[in-house]
Coordinates of C-alpha atoms in Angstrom, one line a residue:
Chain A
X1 CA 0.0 0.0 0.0
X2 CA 1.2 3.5 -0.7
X3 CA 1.9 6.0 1.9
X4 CA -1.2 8.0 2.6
X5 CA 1.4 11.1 3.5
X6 CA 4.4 12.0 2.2
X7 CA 7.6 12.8 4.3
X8 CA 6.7 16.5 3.9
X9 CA 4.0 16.0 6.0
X10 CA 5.8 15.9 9.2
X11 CA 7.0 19.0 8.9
X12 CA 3.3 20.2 8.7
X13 CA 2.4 18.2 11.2
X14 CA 5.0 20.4 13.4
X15 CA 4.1 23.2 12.1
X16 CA 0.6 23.4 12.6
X17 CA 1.1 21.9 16.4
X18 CA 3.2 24.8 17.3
X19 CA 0.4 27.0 15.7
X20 CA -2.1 25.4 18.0
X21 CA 0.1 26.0 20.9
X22 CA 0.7 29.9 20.2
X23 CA -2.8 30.4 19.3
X24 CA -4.7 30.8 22.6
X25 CA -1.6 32.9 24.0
X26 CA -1.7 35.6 21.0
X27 CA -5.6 35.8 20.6
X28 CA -5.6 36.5 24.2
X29 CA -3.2 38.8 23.5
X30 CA -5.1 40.5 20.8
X31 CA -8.1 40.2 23.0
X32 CA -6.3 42.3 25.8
X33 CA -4.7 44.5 23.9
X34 CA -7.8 45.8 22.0
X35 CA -9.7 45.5 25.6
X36 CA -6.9 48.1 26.3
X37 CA -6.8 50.4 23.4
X38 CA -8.9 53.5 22.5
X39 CA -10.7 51.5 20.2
X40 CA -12.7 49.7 22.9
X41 CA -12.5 52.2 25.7
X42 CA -13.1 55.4 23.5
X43 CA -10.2 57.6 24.6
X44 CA -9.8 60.4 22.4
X45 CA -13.5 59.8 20.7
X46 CA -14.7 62.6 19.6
X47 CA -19.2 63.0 19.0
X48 CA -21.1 64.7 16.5
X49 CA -22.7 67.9 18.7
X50 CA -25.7 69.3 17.3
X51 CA -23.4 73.1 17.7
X52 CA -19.6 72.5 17.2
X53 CA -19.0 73.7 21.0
X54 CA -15.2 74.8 21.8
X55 CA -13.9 73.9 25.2
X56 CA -11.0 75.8 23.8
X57 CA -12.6 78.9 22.9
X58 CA -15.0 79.2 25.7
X59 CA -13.2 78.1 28.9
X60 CA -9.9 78.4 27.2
X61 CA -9.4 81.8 25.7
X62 CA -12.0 83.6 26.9
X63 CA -11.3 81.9 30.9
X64 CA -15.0 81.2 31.9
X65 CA -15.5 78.9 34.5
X66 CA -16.8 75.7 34.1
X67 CA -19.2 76.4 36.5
X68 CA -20.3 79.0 34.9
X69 CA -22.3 76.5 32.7
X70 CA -22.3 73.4 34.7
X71 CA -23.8 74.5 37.5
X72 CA -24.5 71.5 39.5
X73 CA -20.7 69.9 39.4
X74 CA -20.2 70.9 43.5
X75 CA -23.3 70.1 44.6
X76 CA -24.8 67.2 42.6
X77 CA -24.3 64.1 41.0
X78 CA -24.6 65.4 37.8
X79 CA -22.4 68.2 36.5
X80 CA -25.5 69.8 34.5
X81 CA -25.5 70.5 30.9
X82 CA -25.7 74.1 29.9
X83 CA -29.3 74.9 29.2
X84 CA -29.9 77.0 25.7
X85 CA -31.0 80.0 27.8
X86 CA -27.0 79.9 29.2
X87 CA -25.7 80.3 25.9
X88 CA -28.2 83.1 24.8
X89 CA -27.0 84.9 27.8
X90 CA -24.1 86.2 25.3
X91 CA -25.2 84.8 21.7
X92 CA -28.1 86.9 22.1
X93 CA -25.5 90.5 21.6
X94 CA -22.8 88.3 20.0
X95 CA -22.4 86.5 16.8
X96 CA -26.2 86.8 16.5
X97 CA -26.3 85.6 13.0
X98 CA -23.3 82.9 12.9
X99 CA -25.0 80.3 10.9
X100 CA -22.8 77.7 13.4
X101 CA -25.6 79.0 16.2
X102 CA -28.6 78.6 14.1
X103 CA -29.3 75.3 16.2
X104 CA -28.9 77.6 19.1
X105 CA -31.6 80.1 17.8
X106 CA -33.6 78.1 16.8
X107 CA -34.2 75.9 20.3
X108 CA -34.8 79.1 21.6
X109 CA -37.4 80.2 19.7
X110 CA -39.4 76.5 19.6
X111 CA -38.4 76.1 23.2
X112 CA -36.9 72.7 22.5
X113 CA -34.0 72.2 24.5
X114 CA -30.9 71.4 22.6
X115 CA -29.6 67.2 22.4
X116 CA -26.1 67.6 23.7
X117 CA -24.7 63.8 23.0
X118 CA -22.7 62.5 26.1
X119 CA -18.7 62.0 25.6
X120 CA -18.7 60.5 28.8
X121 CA -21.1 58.0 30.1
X122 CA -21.2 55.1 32.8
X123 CA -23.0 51.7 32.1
X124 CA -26.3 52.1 34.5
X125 CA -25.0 49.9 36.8
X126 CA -22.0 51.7 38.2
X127 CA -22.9 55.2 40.6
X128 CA -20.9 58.2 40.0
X129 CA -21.4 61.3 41.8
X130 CA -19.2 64.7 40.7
X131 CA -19.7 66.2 44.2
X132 CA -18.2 64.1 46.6
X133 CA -15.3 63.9 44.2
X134 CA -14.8 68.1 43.6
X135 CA -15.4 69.2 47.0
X136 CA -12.9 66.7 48.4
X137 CA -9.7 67.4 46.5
X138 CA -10.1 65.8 43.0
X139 CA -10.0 68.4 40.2
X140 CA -11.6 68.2 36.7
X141 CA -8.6 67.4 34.3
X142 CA -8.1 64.0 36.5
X143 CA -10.5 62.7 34.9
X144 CA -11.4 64.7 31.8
X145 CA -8.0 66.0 30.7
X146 CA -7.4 69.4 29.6
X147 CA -10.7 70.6 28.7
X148 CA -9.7 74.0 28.1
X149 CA -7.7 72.8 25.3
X150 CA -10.2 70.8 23.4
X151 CA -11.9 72.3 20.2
X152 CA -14.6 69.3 20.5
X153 CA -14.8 67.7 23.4
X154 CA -13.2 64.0 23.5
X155 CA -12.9 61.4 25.7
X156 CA -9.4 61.6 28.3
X157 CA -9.7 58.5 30.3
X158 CA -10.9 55.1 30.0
X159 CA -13.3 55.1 32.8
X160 CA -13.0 51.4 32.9
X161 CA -13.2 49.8 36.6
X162 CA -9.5 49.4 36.7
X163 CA -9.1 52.6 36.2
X164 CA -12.0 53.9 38.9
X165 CA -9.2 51.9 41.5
X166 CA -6.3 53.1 40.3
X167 CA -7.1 56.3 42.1
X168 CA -9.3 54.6 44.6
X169 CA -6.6 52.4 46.0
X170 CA -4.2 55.5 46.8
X171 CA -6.2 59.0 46.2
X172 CA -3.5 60.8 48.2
X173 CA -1.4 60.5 44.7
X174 CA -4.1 62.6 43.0
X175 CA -5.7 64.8 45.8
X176 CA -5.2 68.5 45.0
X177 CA -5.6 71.8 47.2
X178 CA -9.3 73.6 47.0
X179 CA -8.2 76.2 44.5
X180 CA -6.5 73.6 41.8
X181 CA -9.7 72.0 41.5
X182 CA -10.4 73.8 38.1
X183 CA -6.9 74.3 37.3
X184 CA -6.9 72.6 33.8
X185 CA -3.0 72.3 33.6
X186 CA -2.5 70.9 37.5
X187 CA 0.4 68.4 37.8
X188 CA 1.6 66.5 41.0
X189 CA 4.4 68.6 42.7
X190 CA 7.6 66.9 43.6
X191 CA 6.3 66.4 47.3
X192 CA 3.3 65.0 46.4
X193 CA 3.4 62.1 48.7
X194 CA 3.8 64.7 51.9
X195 CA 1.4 66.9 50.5
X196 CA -1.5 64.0 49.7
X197 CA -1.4 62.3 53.4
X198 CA -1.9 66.1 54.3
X199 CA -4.6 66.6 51.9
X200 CA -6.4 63.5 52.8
X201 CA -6.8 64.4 56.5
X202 CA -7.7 67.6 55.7
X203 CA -10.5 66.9 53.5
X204 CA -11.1 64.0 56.4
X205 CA -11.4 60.9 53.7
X206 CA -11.3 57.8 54.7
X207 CA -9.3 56.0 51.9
X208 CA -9.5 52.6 53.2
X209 CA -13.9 51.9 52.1
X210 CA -12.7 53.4 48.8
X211 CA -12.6 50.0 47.3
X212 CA -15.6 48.2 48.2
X213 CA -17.8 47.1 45.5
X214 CA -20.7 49.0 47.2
X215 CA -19.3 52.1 46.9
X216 CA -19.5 51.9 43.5
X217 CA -22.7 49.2 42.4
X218 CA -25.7 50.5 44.8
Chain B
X1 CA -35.8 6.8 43.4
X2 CA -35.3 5.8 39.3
X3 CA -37.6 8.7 39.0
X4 CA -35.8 11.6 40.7
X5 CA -32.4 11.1 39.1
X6 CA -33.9 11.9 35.8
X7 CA -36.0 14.8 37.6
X8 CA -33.7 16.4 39.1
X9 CA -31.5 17.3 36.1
X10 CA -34.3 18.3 34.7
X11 CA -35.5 20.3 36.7
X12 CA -32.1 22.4 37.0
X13 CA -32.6 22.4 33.0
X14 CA -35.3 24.0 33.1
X15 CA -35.1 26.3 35.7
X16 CA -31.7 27.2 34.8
X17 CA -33.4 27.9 30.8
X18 CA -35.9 30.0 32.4
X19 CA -33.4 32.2 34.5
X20 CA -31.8 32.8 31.2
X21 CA -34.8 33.9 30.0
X22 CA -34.8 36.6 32.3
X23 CA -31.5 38.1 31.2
X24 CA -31.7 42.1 31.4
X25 CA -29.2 44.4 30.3
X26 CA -27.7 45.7 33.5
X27 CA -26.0 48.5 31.1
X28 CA -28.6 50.4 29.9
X29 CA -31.5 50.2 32.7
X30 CA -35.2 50.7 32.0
X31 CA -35.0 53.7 34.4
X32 CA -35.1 57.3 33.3
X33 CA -32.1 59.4 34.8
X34 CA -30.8 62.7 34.5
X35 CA -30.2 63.2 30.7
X36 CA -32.4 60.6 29.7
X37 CA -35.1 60.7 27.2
X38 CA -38.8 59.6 27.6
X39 CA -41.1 59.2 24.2
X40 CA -44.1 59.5 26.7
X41 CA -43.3 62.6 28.2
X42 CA -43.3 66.5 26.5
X43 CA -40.3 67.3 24.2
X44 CA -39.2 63.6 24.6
X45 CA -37.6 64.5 27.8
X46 CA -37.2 62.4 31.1
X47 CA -36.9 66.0 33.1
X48 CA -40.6 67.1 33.8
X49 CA -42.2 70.7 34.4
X50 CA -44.2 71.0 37.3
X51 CA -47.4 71.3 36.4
X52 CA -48.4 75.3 36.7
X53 CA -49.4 76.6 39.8
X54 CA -47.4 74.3 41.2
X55 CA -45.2 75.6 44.4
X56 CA -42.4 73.8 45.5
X57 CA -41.8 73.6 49.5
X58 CA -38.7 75.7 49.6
X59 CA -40.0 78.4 47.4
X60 CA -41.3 80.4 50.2
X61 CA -38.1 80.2 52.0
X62 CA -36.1 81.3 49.0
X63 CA -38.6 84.1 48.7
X64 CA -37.9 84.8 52.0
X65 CA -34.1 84.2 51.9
X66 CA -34.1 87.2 48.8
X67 CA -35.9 89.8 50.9
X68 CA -33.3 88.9 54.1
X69 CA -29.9 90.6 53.9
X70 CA -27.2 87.7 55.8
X71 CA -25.3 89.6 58.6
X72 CA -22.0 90.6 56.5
X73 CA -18.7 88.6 57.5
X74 CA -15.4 87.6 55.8
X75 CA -16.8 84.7 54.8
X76 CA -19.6 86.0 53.2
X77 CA -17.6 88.4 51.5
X78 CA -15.0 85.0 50.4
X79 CA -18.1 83.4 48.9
X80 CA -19.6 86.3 47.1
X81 CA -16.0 86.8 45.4
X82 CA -15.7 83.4 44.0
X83 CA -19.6 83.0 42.7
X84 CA -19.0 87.0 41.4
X85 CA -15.7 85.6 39.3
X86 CA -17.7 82.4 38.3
X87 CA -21.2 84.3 37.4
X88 CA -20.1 87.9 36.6
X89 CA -16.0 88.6 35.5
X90 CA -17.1 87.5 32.2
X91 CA -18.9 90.9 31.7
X92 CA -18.3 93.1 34.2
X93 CA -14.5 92.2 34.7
X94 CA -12.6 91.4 38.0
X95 CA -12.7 95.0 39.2
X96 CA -16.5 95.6 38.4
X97 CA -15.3 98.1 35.4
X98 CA -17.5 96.8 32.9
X99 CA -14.3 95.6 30.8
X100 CA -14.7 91.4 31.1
X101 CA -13.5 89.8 28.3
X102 CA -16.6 88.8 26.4
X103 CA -17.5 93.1 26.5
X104 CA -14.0 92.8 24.5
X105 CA -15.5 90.7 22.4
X106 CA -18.0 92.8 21.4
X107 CA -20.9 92.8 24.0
X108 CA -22.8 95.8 25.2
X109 CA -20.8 97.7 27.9
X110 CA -22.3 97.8 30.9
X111 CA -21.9 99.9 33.8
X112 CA -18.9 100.5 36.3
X113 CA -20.1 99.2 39.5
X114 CA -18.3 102.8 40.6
X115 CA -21.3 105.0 38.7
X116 CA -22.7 107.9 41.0
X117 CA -26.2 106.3 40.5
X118 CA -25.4 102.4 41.5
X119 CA -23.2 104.0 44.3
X120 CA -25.9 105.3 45.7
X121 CA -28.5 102.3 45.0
X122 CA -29.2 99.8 48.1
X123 CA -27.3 96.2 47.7
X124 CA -31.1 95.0 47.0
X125 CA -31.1 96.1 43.6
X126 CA -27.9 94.0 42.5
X127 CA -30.1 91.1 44.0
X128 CA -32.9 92.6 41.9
X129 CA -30.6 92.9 38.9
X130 CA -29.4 88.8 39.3
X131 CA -32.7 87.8 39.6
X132 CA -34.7 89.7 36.9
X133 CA -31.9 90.9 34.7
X134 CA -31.7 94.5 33.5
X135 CA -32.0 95.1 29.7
X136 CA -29.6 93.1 27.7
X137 CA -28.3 91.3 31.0
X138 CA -29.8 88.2 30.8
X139 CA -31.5 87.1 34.6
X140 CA -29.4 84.6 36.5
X141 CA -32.7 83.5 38.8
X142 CA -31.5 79.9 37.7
X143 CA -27.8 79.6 38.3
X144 CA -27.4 82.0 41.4
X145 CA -29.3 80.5 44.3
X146 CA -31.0 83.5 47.1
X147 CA -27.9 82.7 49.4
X148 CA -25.4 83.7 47.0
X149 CA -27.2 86.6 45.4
X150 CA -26.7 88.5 48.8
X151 CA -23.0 87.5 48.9
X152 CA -22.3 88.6 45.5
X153 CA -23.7 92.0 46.1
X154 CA -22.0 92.4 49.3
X155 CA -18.6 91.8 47.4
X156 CA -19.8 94.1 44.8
X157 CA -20.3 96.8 47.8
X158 CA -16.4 95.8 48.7
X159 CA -15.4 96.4 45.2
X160 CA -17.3 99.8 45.7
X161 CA -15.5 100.6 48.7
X162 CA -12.1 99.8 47.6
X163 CA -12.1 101.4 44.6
X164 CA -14.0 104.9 46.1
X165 CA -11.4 104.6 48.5
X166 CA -14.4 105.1 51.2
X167 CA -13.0 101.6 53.0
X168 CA -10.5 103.2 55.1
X169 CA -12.0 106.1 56.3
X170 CA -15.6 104.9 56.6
X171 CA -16.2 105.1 60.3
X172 CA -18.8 102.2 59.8
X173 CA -18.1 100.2 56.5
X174 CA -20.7 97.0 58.2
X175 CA -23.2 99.7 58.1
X176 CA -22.2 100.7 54.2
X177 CA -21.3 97.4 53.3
X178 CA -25.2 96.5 54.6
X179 CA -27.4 99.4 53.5

């Protein structure tokens, strides 16, 4: 009888029972690394606005505060989105007829507020509350980057779990004094470490309940 | 006996099947939250007006709040600075000039804060002029609560002071700083 394989075969053989043996390995690996990269998490997405809002121009060059049109972001949960009356406090005198502000105009006269889309957003499950986080030492670019250097608004962080704990495990890393809060630019000094134990007492957190899954899934 | 050991795994089949059934996505709830948007509801949105007539029970105490000047203090006087620079720099600049940078930018000029006729006005008209606006200022009833309407005009009384160069020499600025 002749040989159903020829010698070659072996070599396949190897071959392909190497392949088997990488292959778990490296699709993990490609399974991690996307589970990683912007693609899944969204940093630096950018969203279609209904008006093409500048961070830059607006809290940037021209310095307002973000409170100024989030109003709730030290004393809520939510930071509040600007409503169209806020915007017609100074695009009623200014750059009255910029077709870019037509959208704006025009919610104003059908009094139909405007459909800001969300940049950032949690899965239901998880509870997030600005307050406790800006009145207790975390300022806004932690978590949002530079805003006031953002033409459109995109996505800084992940906002994954891991990365909820990376500051939850040690906060004192990232805690800032009351007037950095806003400070768009803020970077840890050299004596971080001192000055974070320091700022945890004085804000009077308790780091150590930071971490439980309750804190986060009500 | 025969009987339960085929029942049993059939049982935790089934109920197992069912439970799956059940799945709901924990992601996006079937709750309506801040931002959220509601088909059923006006505009499509989850936020509801009160219905008219409606009163709220800390309306009278905000009405009450507005026609209450707070004794004056430093920390008063801290709070109203940091709402005035949030609320009202952008127009009538740090100083209370009337030379903020969106005035730069083109908006209507409005008044130094140092005019004969607002130095003579009582604090209760800057309260007035948050919560009602005056003519092209827009009113800021909505993002300045009662509270903070009072600080703000006792800092813009400061700003008075300094720059008419009254503090000093005023035998009685609480009274000034009040009336």
């Amino acid at each position: 009888m002749a040989q159903v394989f020829r010698e070659r075969a072996n070599l396949f053989m190897r071959l392909g029972l190497l392949g088997l043996a990488i292959l778990p390995g490296s699709l993990g690996l490609l399974g991690f690394s996307y589970y990683r990269s912007s693609a899944y998490t969204g940093v630096g997405r950018y969203v279609e606005q209904p008006v093409p809002f500048s961070h830059r121009h607006h809290a940037g060059e021209l310095g307002i505060d973000c409170r100024y049109c989030h109003t709730g972001v030290e004393k809520a949960a939510f930071a509040d989105l600007p409503p169209t009356e806020t915007c017609m406090t100074c695009h009623s005198q200014i750059w009255t007829n910029a077709a870019m502000l037509a959208p704006v105009r025009k919610s104003l006269a059908d009094n139909r507020p405007l459909r800001w889309q969300r940049v950032t957003s949690l899965p239901d499950y998880v509870y997030f509350d600005h307050s406790v986080h800006v009145s207790n030492g975390v300022g806004c670019s932690s978590c949002h980057g530079d805003v006031a250097a953002m033409p459109l608004m995109a996505k800084a962080e992940p906002m994954t779990m891991g990365w909820c704990l990376d500051c939850h495990r040690d906060p004192a890393a990232k805690l800032r004094p009351e007037e950095a809060i806003f400070d768009m630019r803020w970077q840890p000094p050299a004596d971080q470490p001192a000055k974070g134990r320091a700022l945890l007492a004085h804000y009077g957190t308790r780091a150590e309940h930071l971490t439980d899954c309750s804190v986060c899934h009500r | 006996m025969r009987r339960a050991i085929i029942l049993r795994p059939a049982a935790a089949v089934l109920v197992a099947s069912a439970l799956a059934g059940c799945r709901e996505d924990m992601e996006v709830q079937p709750k309506l939250t801040a931002y959220s948007s509601a088909a059923a509801f006006d505009q499509n949105m989850a936020a509801r007006q009160p219905p008219t007539g409606t009163l709220d029970r800390e309306a009278l105490e905000r009405e009450a709040a507005l026609g209450r000047p707070p004794a004056p203090s430093e920390a008063l006087i801290r709070r109203g600075a940091e709402r005035y620079k949030i609320a009202c720099t952008p127009c009538h600049g740090e100083a209370g000039l009337g030379d903020g940078i969106v005035v730069q930018r083109g908006f209507p000029q409005p008044p130094a804060f140092t005019e004969p006729r607002l130095l003579a006005a009582d604090a209760s008209h800057v309260v007035d002029v948050i919560t009602h606006g005056w003519g092209v200022m827009y009113p800021y009833e909505n993002r300045v609560a009662p509270a903070d309407r009072w600080a703000i005009a006792l800092y813009v009384r400061a700003l008075q002071l300094a720059q008419t160069g009254k503090d000093a020499a005023d035998p009685a600025p609480a009274q000034a700083v009040q009336r």
